[in-house]
mmCIF file of C-alpha atoms in Angstrom:
data_model
loop_
_atom_site.group_PDB
_atom_site.id
_atom_site.type_symbol
_atom_site.label_atom_id
_atom_site.label_comp_id
_atom_site.label_asym_id
_atom_site.label_seq_id
_atom_site.Cartn_x
_atom_site.Cartn_y
_atom_site.Cartn_z
ATOM 1 C CA MET A 10 75.543 102.727 82.079
ATOM 2 C CA ASN A 11 75.259 99.222 80.591
ATOM 3 C CA VAL A 12 78.104 96.970 81.791
ATOM 4 C CA MET A 13 78.360 95.236 78.405
ATOM 5 C CA ASN A 14 78.693 98.619 76.689
ATOM 6 C CA ILE A 15 81.530 99.544 79.049
ATOM 7 C CA LEU A 16 83.324 96.271 78.255
ATOM 8 C CA ILE A 17 82.937 96.963 74.529
ATOM 9 C CA GLY A 18 84.256 100.473 75.161
ATOM 10 C CA LEU A 19 87.368 99.105 76.867
ATOM 11 C CA LEU A 20 88.313 96.690 74.058
ATOM 12 C CA PRO A 21 90.070 99.372 71.934
ATOM 13 C CA MET A 22 92.478 100.082 74.788
ATOM 14 C CA ILE A 23 94.107 96.684 74.188
ATOM 15 C CA GLY A 24 94.838 97.243 70.514
ATOM 16 C CA TRP A 25 95.739 100.911 70.857
ATOM 17 C CA GLY A 26 97.858 100.212 73.934
ATOM 18 C CA VAL A 27 99.932 97.491 72.269
ATOM 19 C CA PHE A 28 100.139 99.363 68.941
ATOM 20 C CA PRO A 29 102.795 102.014 69.853
ATOM 21 C CA ILE A 30 104.877 99.439 71.711
ATOM 22 C CA MET A 31 104.983 97.207 68.641
ATOM 23 C CA THR A 32 105.863 100.064 66.284
ATOM 24 C CA GLY A 33 108.632 101.004 68.696
ATOM 25 C CA LYS A 34 109.931 97.425 68.716
ATOM 26 C CA PHE A 35 109.736 97.006 64.939
ATOM 27 C CA GLY A 36 111.444 100.350 64.450
ATOM 28 C CA GLY A 37 111.889 102.208 61.208
ATOM 29 C CA LYS A 38 111.179 105.798 60.312
ATOM 30 C CA PRO A 39 107.692 107.317 60.643
ATOM 31 C CA VAL A 40 107.055 106.555 56.968
ATOM 32 C CA ASN A 41 107.807 102.848 57.550
ATOM 33 C CA GLN A 42 105.592 102.758 60.612
ATOM 34 C CA ILE A 43 102.587 104.506 59.081
ATOM 35 C CA ILE A 44 102.653 102.483 55.843
ATOM 36 C CA GLY A 45 102.962 99.179 57.697
ATOM 37 C CA ALA A 46 100.267 100.103 60.213
ATOM 38 C CA THR A 47 97.736 101.310 57.638
ATOM 39 C CA TYR A 48 98.311 98.439 55.226
ATOM 40 C CA GLY A 49 97.880 95.983 58.108
ATOM 41 C CA THR A 50 94.635 97.723 59.015
ATOM 42 C CA LEU A 51 93.432 97.603 55.403
ATOM 43 C CA LEU A 52 94.170 93.881 55.117
ATOM 44 C CA SER A 53 92.249 93.281 58.340
ATOM 45 C CA ALA A 54 89.324 95.379 57.098
ATOM 46 C CA ILE A 55 89.161 93.380 53.860
ATOM 47 C CA VAL A 56 89.052 90.118 55.828
ATOM 48 C CA VAL A 57 86.267 91.495 58.072
ATOM 49 C CA ALA A 58 84.278 92.764 55.060
ATOM 50 C CA VAL A 59 84.491 89.389 53.316
ATOM 51 C CA ALA A 60 83.689 87.428 56.473
ATOM 52 C CA MET A 61 80.727 89.638 57.386
ATOM 53 C CA GLN A 62 79.678 90.089 53.742
ATOM 54 C CA THR A 63 79.159 93.784 54.378
ATOM 55 C CA PRO A 64 77.954 95.853 51.391
ATOM 56 C CA LEU A 65 80.218 98.636 50.153
ATOM 57 C CA LEU A 66 79.319 102.198 51.113
ATOM 58 C CA THR A 67 78.722 104.837 48.449
ATOM 59 C CA GLY A 68 78.279 108.601 48.220
ATOM 60 C CA LYS A 69 78.423 110.675 51.392
ATOM 61 C CA ASN A 70 78.676 107.611 53.636
ATOM 62 C CA PHE A 71 81.801 106.423 51.830
ATOM 63 C CA LEU A 72 83.347 109.924 51.659
ATOM 64 C CA PHE A 73 82.971 110.685 55.350
ATOM 65 C CA THR A 74 84.305 107.349 56.566
ATOM 66 C CA PHE A 75 87.169 107.564 54.032
ATOM 67 C CA LEU A 76 88.055 111.056 55.305
ATOM 68 C CA SER A 77 87.965 109.714 58.856
ATOM 69 C CA GLY A 78 90.704 107.234 58.016
ATOM 70 C CA ALA A 79 92.751 109.826 56.129
ATOM 71 C CA CYS A 80 92.606 112.158 59.146
ATOM 72 C CA TRP A 81 93.907 109.402 61.404
ATOM 73 C CA SER A 82 96.764 108.574 59.051
ATOM 74 C CA ILE A 83 97.963 112.181 58.943
ATOM 75 C CA ALA A 84 97.658 112.539 62.714
ATOM 76 C CA GLN A 85 99.455 109.285 63.471
ATOM 77 C CA SER A 86 102.323 110.211 61.151
ATOM 78 C CA LEU A 87 102.908 113.325 63.268
ATOM 79 C CA VAL A 88 102.734 111.286 66.469
ATOM 80 C CA PHE A 89 105.360 108.874 65.127
ATOM 81 C CA TYR A 90 107.649 111.894 64.750
ATOM 82 C CA ALA A 91 106.755 112.863 68.330
ATOM 83 C CA PHE A 92 107.790 109.372 69.485
ATOM 84 C CA GLY A 93 111.220 110.121 68.034
ATOM 85 C CA GLU A 94 111.408 113.438 69.889
ATOM 86 C CA MET A 95 110.327 112.409 73.386
ATOM 87 C CA GLY A 96 109.647 108.656 73.408
ATOM 88 C CA VAL A 97 106.486 106.563 73.611
ATOM 89 C CA SER A 98 106.134 106.788 77.401
ATOM 90 C CA LYS A 99 106.007 110.603 77.336
ATOM 91 C CA THR A 100 104.090 111.027 74.072
ATOM 92 C CA MET A 101 101.231 108.650 74.909
ATOM 93 C CA PRO A 102 99.809 110.542 77.917
ATOM 94 C CA VAL A 103 100.107 113.886 76.093
ATOM 95 C CA SER A 104 98.412 112.515 72.984
ATOM 96 C CA THR A 105 95.714 110.839 75.049
ATOM 97 C CA GLY A 106 95.024 113.987 77.050
ATOM 98 C CA PHE A 107 94.734 116.217 73.989
ATOM 99 C CA GLN A 108 92.494 113.700 72.233
ATOM 100 C CA LEU A 109 90.232 113.270 75.250
ATOM 101 C CA ILE A 110 89.757 117.018 75.519
ATOM 102 C CA GLY A 111 89.238 117.606 71.781
ATOM 103 C CA THR A 112 86.909 114.681 71.155
ATOM 104 C CA SER A 113 84.886 115.212 74.339
ATOM 105 C CA LEU A 114 84.350 118.874 73.466
ATOM 106 C CA TRP A 115 83.263 117.902 69.956
ATOM 107 C CA GLY A 116 80.808 115.357 71.329
ATOM 108 C CA VAL A 117 79.364 117.878 73.786
ATOM 109 C CA VAL A 118 79.280 121.009 71.599
ATOM 110 C CA VAL A 119 78.408 119.502 68.220
ATOM 111 C CA LEU A 120 76.640 116.222 69.025
ATOM 112 C CA GLY A 121 74.824 117.377 72.155
ATOM 113 C CA GLU A 122 76.223 114.739 74.513
ATOM 114 C CA TRP A 123 76.388 115.401 78.284
ATOM 115 C CA PRO A 124 73.098 117.354 77.938
ATOM 116 C CA SER A 125 72.430 118.344 81.569
ATOM 117 C CA VAL A 126 74.258 121.078 83.476
ATOM 118 C CA THR A 127 75.440 118.514 86.041
ATOM 119 C CA ALA A 128 76.845 116.264 83.308
ATOM 120 C CA LYS A 129 78.708 119.198 81.760
ATOM 121 C CA LEU A 130 80.180 120.258 85.111
ATOM 122 C CA ILE A 131 81.343 116.713 85.864
ATOM 123 C CA GLY A 132 82.678 116.310 82.329
ATOM 124 C CA PHE A 133 84.657 119.538 82.379
ATOM 125 C CA PHE A 134 85.988 118.700 85.845
ATOM 126 C CA SER A 135 87.320 115.446 84.379
ATOM 127 C CA ILE A 136 88.964 117.430 81.557
ATOM 128 C CA VAL A 137 90.771 119.552 84.167
ATOM 129 C CA LEU A 138 92.013 116.331 85.802
ATOM 130 C CA ILE A 139 93.285 115.170 82.410
ATOM 131 C CA ILE A 140 95.213 118.396 81.858
ATOM 132 C CA ILE A 141 96.871 118.099 85.270
ATOM 133 C CA GLY A 142 97.610 114.402 84.677
ATOM 134 C CA VAL A 143 99.206 115.063 81.295
ATOM 135 C CA TYR A 144 101.353 117.823 82.793
ATOM 136 C CA LEU A 145 102.631 115.445 85.476
ATOM 137 C CA THR A 146 103.615 112.786 82.924
ATOM 138 C CA THR A 147 105.830 115.254 81.041
ATOM 139 C CA TYR A 148 107.882 116.057 84.148
ATOM 140 C CA SER A 149 111.622 115.567 83.744
ATOM 141 C CA GLU A 150 114.472 116.031 86.215
ATOM 142 C CA LYS A 151 116.817 116.738 83.321
ATOM 143 C CA LYS A 152 117.295 120.428 82.754
ATOM 144 C CA VAL A 153 119.237 120.113 79.507
ATOM 145 C CA SER A 154 118.073 122.659 76.943
ATOM 146 C CA GLU A 155 118.126 120.085 74.105
ATOM 147 C CA SER A 156 115.822 117.804 76.090
ATOM 148 C CA GLU A 157 113.408 120.659 76.762
ATOM 149 C CA SER A 158 113.484 121.583 73.083
ATOM 150 C CA SER A 159 112.570 118.010 72.094
ATOM 151 C CA VAL A 160 109.650 117.974 74.522
ATOM 152 C CA VAL A 161 108.330 121.287 73.181
ATOM 153 C CA LYS A 162 108.648 120.037 69.596
ATOM 154 C CA GLY A 163 107.008 116.716 70.491
ATOM 155 C CA ILE A 164 104.083 118.372 72.269
ATOM 156 C CA SER A 165 103.610 120.764 69.314
ATOM 157 C CA LEU A 166 103.435 117.811 66.908
ATOM 158 C CA VAL A 167 100.887 116.041 69.118
ATOM 159 C CA LEU A 168 98.793 119.197 69.436
ATOM 160 C CA ILE A 169 98.556 119.533 65.642
ATOM 161 C CA ALA A 170 97.848 115.803 65.331
ATOM 162 C CA THR A 171 94.884 116.171 67.687
ATOM 163 C CA ILE A 172 92.962 117.984 64.930
ATOM 164 C CA GLY A 173 93.301 114.892 62.755
ATOM 165 C CA TYR A 174 92.329 112.564 65.592
ATOM 166 C CA VAL A 175 89.179 114.573 66.251
ATOM 167 C CA GLY A 176 88.345 114.288 62.545
ATOM 168 C CA TYR A 177 88.904 110.531 62.778
ATOM 169 C CA SER A 178 86.287 110.272 65.516
ATOM 170 C CA ALA A 179 83.912 112.967 64.272
ATOM 171 C CA PHE A 180 83.431 112.112 60.569
ATOM 172 C CA PRO A 181 81.735 108.719 61.154
ATOM 173 C CA GLN A 182 79.298 110.425 63.527
ATOM 174 C CA ALA A 183 78.067 112.670 60.694
ATOM 175 C CA VAL A 184 76.537 109.714 58.840
ATOM 176 C CA SER A 185 74.378 106.789 59.888
ATOM 177 C CA VAL A 186 76.277 103.678 58.866
ATOM 178 C CA ASP A 187 76.872 100.284 60.409
ATOM 179 C CA SER A 188 80.251 100.023 62.153
ATOM 180 C CA PHE A 189 81.289 97.023 60.053
ATOM 181 C CA GLN A 190 80.377 98.888 56.861
ATOM 182 C CA ALA A 191 82.414 101.918 57.927
ATOM 183 C CA PHE A 192 85.534 99.885 58.687
ATOM 184 C CA LEU A 193 86.701 99.161 55.110
ATOM 185 C CA PRO A 194 86.390 102.688 53.641
ATOM 186 C CA GLN A 195 87.986 104.074 56.802
ATOM 187 C CA ALA A 196 90.925 101.689 56.432
ATOM 188 C CA LEU A 197 91.157 102.570 52.737
ATOM 189 C CA GLY A 198 91.397 106.258 53.667
ATOM 190 C CA MET A 199 94.238 105.420 56.048
ATOM 191 C CA ALA A 200 96.151 103.454 53.415
ATOM 192 C CA VAL A 201 95.693 106.048 50.652
ATOM 193 C CA ALA A 202 96.852 108.895 52.924
ATOM 194 C CA SER A 203 99.918 106.946 54.077
ATOM 195 C CA THR A 204 100.811 106.073 50.474
ATOM 196 C CA ILE A 205 100.691 109.755 49.522
ATOM 197 C CA PHE A 206 102.810 110.506 52.607
ATOM 198 C CA ALA A 207 105.404 107.989 51.374
ATOM 199 C CA PHE A 208 105.996 109.964 48.180
ATOM 200 C CA ILE A 209 105.206 113.549 49.174
ATOM 201 C CA THR A 210 108.640 114.466 50.592
ATOM 202 C CA LYS A 211 112.132 113.837 49.290
ATOM 203 C CA SER A 212 113.302 112.295 52.567
ATOM 204 C CA ASN A 213 110.452 109.770 52.518
ATOM 205 C CA ARG A 214 111.206 108.784 48.927
ATOM 206 C CA GLN A 215 114.902 108.408 49.724
ATOM 207 C CA ALA A 216 114.031 106.124 52.644
ATOM 208 C CA LYS A 217 112.577 103.629 50.124
ATOM 209 C CA PRO A 218 109.935 102.402 52.590
ATOM 210 C CA TYR A 219 108.677 99.603 50.329
ATOM 211 C CA ARG A 220 112.120 97.984 50.446
ATOM 212 C CA SER A 221 112.425 98.171 54.217
ATOM 213 C CA LYS A 222 111.876 95.186 56.505
ATOM 214 C CA SER A 223 110.432 97.414 59.242
ATOM 215 C CA THR A 224 107.588 98.478 56.945
ATOM 216 C CA TYR A 225 106.388 94.903 56.564
ATOM 217 C CA LEU A 226 106.913 94.052 60.233
ATOM 218 C CA ASN A 227 104.699 97.005 61.126
ATOM 219 C CA ILE A 228 101.828 95.345 59.245
ATOM 220 C CA ILE A 229 101.533 93.225 62.396
ATOM 221 C CA SER A 230 101.094 96.366 64.503
ATOM 222 C CA GLY A 231 98.418 97.435 62.020
ATOM 223 C CA ILE A 232 96.420 94.296 62.800
ATOM 224 C CA PHE A 233 96.341 95.272 66.477
ATOM 225 C CA PHE A 234 95.287 98.765 65.483
ATOM 226 C CA ALA A 235 92.538 97.314 63.289
ATOM 227 C CA PHE A 236 91.070 95.444 66.260
ATOM 228 C CA ALA A 237 90.976 98.688 68.235
ATOM 229 C CA ALA A 238 89.545 100.700 65.341
ATOM 230 C CA LEU A 239 86.689 98.267 64.695
ATOM 231 C CA THR A 240 85.682 97.915 68.334
ATOM 232 C CA TYR A 241 85.898 101.701 68.718
ATOM 233 C CA LEU A 242 83.546 102.229 65.770
ATOM 234 C CA ILE A 243 81.059 99.978 67.540
ATOM 235 C CA SER A 244 81.545 101.604 70.952
ATOM 236 C CA SER A 245 81.220 105.205 69.734
ATOM 237 C CA ARG A 246 77.791 104.743 68.165
ATOM 238 C CA LYS A 247 75.011 106.622 69.938
ATOM 239 C CA ASP A 248 73.176 103.427 70.868
ATOM 240 C CA VAL A 249 76.254 101.992 72.611
ATOM 241 C CA ASN A 250 78.459 104.522 74.423
ATOM 242 C CA GLY A 251 78.376 107.627 72.226
ATOM 243 C CA LEU A 252 81.406 109.581 71.052
ATOM 244 C CA ALA A 253 82.424 111.387 74.265
ATOM 245 C CA THR A 254 82.184 108.340 76.551
ATOM 246 C CA GLY A 255 83.275 105.780 73.947
ATOM 247 C CA PHE A 256 86.411 107.697 73.101
ATOM 248 C CA THR A 257 87.269 108.328 76.747
ATOM 249 C CA LEU A 258 87.009 104.614 77.559
ATOM 250 C CA SER A 259 89.183 103.693 74.579
ATOM 251 C CA GLN A 260 91.928 106.038 75.692
ATOM 252 C CA MET A 261 92.659 103.973 78.765
ATOM 253 C CA ASN A 262 95.242 102.522 76.356
ATOM 254 C CA VAL A 263 97.485 105.206 77.837
ATOM 255 C CA ILE A 264 98.230 102.828 80.728
ATOM 256 C CA ILE A 265 99.479 100.027 78.469
ATOM 257 C CA GLY A 266 101.284 102.364 76.070
ATOM 258 C CA THR A 267 103.042 104.447 78.716
ATOM 259 C CA LEU A 268 104.154 101.591 80.961
ATOM 260 C CA GLY A 269 105.075 99.522 77.903
ATOM 261 C CA GLY A 270 107.290 102.346 76.691
ATOM 262 C CA ILE A 271 109.070 102.403 80.035
ATOM 263 C CA TYR A 272 109.429 98.666 80.712
ATOM 264 C CA ILE A 273 109.441 97.107 77.232
ATOM 265 C CA LEU A 274 111.077 99.849 75.152
ATOM 266 C CA HIS A 275 113.329 100.715 78.109
ATOM 267 C CA GLU A 276 112.662 104.455 78.146
ATOM 268 C CA GLY A 277 114.370 105.119 81.461
ATOM 269 C CA LYS A 278 112.787 107.163 84.246
ATOM 270 C CA THR A 279 114.205 108.328 87.566
ATOM 271 C CA HIS A 280 112.377 107.432 90.771
ATOM 272 C CA LYS A 281 110.814 110.895 91.010
ATOM 273 C CA GLU A 282 109.822 110.857 87.327
ATOM 274 C CA MET A 283 108.114 107.484 87.802
ATOM 275 C CA ILE A 284 106.126 108.868 90.734
ATOM 276 C CA MET A 285 105.003 111.783 88.558
ATOM 277 C CA VAL A 286 104.139 109.482 85.633
ATOM 278 C CA ILE A 287 102.091 107.112 87.798
ATOM 279 C CA SER A 288 100.324 110.053 89.468
ATOM 280 C CA GLY A 289 99.510 111.544 86.078
ATOM 281 C CA LEU A 290 98.204 108.254 84.741
ATOM 282 C CA ILE A 291 95.981 107.816 87.793
ATOM 283 C CA LEU A 292 94.426 111.239 87.207
ATOM 284 C CA VAL A 293 93.812 110.466 83.519
ATOM 285 C CA VAL A 294 92.237 107.107 84.373
ATOM 286 C CA VAL A 295 90.066 108.597 87.116
ATOM 287 C CA ALA A 296 88.887 111.255 84.677
ATOM 288 C CA GLY A 297 88.077 108.554 82.159
ATOM 289 C CA ILE A 298 86.068 106.577 84.702
ATOM 290 C CA ILE A 299 84.142 109.708 85.693
ATOM 291 C CA THR A 300 83.136 110.477 82.112
ATOM 292 C CA ALA A 301 82.159 106.850 81.514
ATOM 293 C CA PHE A 302 79.445 107.137 84.147
ATOM 294 C CA ILE A 303 78.072 110.559 83.168
#
């Protein structure tokens, strides 16, 4: 494994780790958060396209990268709702675990990554570690039925969102386009999907997201997401890290996001819960390191 490729693969963890902390700080409803985040990403993509003078994609190349962004926008909207149900510190490891499993399986089954039997055995062993790690991070000493209900609802939302996240990673792999070229149509797909989301339900329309301060503050969080999205597009190409390894490396953002939720957003944990969270994070990180060297 090329050291430079690994460093490129770790860059998204910064943007994606800071992203949920910033949306939590800026607040607002999921509709405010998703509009701000996607519009911030689109603005960043326009700046990159102009600076790099990248030609616009057309036809199938444009469609698939556009759909990639739309998938992410739908998935992230659901995860914002999950944040409200069980907090950033609990949602992040669950979301990361589900995404690692879904995207790794797609890369192996569809794209033919981890070709040898040994690679598959090691890869699936790491997936088992992820499942155990995610389970540990959801541990709670509270036995209140309402709390349990929120966790179940939050996990269900994240599970559904995983389908969209897999689409976000998988669609760009179906076409051969430069990462910088893919960035703008992907960001456009995100922004269009979030705009539709803003008007599709009565509650979202009543929230008047375009008149809310939190919507515009979340544009800043979108800039951090844009950095992660662009570096991930580069990392996940076959000639760099590939989808399975590139995505796994990027999801080390779970460390920043989870600990940020606890210490910056003040999502309190008991001593025993912290031990379980740290143990779970260690397992997820170890699994990520294992897959990076397959």
